[in-house]
Short mmCIF file of C-alpha atoms in Angstrom, two decimals:
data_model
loop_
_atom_site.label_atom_id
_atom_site.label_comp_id
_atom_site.label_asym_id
_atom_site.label_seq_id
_atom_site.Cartn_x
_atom_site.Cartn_y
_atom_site.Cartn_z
CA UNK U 1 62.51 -47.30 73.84
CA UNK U 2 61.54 -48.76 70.26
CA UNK U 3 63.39 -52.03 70.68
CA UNK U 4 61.95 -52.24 73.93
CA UNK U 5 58.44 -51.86 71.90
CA UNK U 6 59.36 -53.78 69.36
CA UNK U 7 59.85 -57.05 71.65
CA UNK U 8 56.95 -56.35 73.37
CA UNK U 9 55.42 -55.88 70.13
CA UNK U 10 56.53 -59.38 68.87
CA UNK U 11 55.19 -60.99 72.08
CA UNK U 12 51.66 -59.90 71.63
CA UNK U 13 51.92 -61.26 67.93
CA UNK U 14 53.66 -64.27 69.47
CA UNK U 15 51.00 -65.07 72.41
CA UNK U 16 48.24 -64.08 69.34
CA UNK U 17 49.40 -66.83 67.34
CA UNK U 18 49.84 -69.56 70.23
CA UNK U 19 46.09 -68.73 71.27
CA UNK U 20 44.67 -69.37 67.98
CA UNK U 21 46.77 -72.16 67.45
CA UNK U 22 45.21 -73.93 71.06
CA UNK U 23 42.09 -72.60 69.68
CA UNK U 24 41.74 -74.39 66.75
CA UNK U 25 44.02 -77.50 67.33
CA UNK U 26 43.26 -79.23 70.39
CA UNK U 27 41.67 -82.02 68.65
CA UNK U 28 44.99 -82.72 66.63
CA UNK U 29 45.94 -84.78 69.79
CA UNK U 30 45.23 -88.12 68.43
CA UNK U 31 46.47 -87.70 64.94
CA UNK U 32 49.99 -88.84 63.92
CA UNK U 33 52.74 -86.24 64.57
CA UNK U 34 54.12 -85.79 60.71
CA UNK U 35 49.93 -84.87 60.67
CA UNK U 36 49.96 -82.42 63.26
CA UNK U 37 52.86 -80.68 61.76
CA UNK U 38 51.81 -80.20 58.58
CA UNK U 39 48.68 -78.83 59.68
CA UNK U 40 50.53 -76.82 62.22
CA UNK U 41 52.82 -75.44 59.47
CA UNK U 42 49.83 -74.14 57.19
CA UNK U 43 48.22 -72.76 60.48
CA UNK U 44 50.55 -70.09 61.56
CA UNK U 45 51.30 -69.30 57.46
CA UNK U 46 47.59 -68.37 58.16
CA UNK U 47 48.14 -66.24 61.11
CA UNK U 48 51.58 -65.01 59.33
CA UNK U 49 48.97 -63.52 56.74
CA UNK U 50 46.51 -62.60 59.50
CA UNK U 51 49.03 -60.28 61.22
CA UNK U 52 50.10 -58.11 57.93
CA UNK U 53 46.75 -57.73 57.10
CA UNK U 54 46.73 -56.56 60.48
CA UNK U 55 49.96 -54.15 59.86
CA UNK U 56 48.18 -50.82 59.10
CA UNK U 57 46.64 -51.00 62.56
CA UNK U 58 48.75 -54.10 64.15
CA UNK U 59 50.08 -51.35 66.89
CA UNK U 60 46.43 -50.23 68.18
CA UNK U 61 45.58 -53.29 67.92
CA UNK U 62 48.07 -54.84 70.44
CA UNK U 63 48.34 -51.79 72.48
CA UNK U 64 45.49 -52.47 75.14
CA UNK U 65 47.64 -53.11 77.90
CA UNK U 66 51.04 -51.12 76.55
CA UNK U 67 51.42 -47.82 74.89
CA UNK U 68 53.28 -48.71 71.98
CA UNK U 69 52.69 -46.02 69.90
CA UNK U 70 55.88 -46.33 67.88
CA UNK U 71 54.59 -45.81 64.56
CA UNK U 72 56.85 -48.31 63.23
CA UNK U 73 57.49 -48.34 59.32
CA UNK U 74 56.34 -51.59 57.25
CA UNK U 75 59.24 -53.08 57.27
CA UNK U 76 60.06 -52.55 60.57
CA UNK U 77 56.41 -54.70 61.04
CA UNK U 78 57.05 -57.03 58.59
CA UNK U 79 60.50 -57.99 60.43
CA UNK U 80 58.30 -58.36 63.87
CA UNK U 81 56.24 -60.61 62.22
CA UNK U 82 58.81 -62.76 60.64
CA UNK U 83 60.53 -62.95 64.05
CA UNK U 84 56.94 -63.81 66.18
CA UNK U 85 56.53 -66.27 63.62
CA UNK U 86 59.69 -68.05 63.43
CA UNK U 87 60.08 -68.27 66.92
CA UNK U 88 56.41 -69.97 67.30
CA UNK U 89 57.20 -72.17 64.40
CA UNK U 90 60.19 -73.46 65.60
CA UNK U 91 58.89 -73.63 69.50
CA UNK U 92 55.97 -75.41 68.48
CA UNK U 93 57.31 -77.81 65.70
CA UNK U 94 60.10 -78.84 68.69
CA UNK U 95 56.97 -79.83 70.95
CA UNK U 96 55.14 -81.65 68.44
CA UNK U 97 58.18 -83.73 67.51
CA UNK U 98 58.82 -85.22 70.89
#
């Protein structure tokens, strides 16, 4: 049951990080895709940093719409993080590039 949280856990953080991203990006369009990156790059660091700020509460705070009252440990978060992050990192960097 806790991996199962856990993934849906790193979803949220994942689909948290590609909203803000849209958010604040969309007029990046036009700019020059070694540009876009870079200011990609330093945007999710930001919401990296957002999200263990967020890590004393991170599971209330995702758990409208799923009980995921794990009460992971801080390491366990920090490793959800790192994970969300990567895998929006590397998602988005691919789509940028092409």
């Amino acid at each position: 049951m806790k991996l199962k949280a856990a993934f849906t856990l790193k979803r949220h953080m994942e689909d948290f990080i590609i909203k803000k991203l849209y958010e604040e990006t969309q007029d990046l369009r036009e700019l020059p895709s070694s540009i876009k990156k870079s200011i990609i790059k330093h945007k999710i660091d930001e919401y990296s940093n957002e999200l263990r700020e967020l890590s004393p509460i991170i599971e209330a705070y995702f758990a409208d719409d799923v009980a995921l009252n794990m009460n992971f440990s801080s390491s366990e978060l920090n490793l959800i993080i790192d994970e969300a992050v990567s895998y929006v990192r590397f998602e988005l960097l691919e789509m940028t590039s092409k």
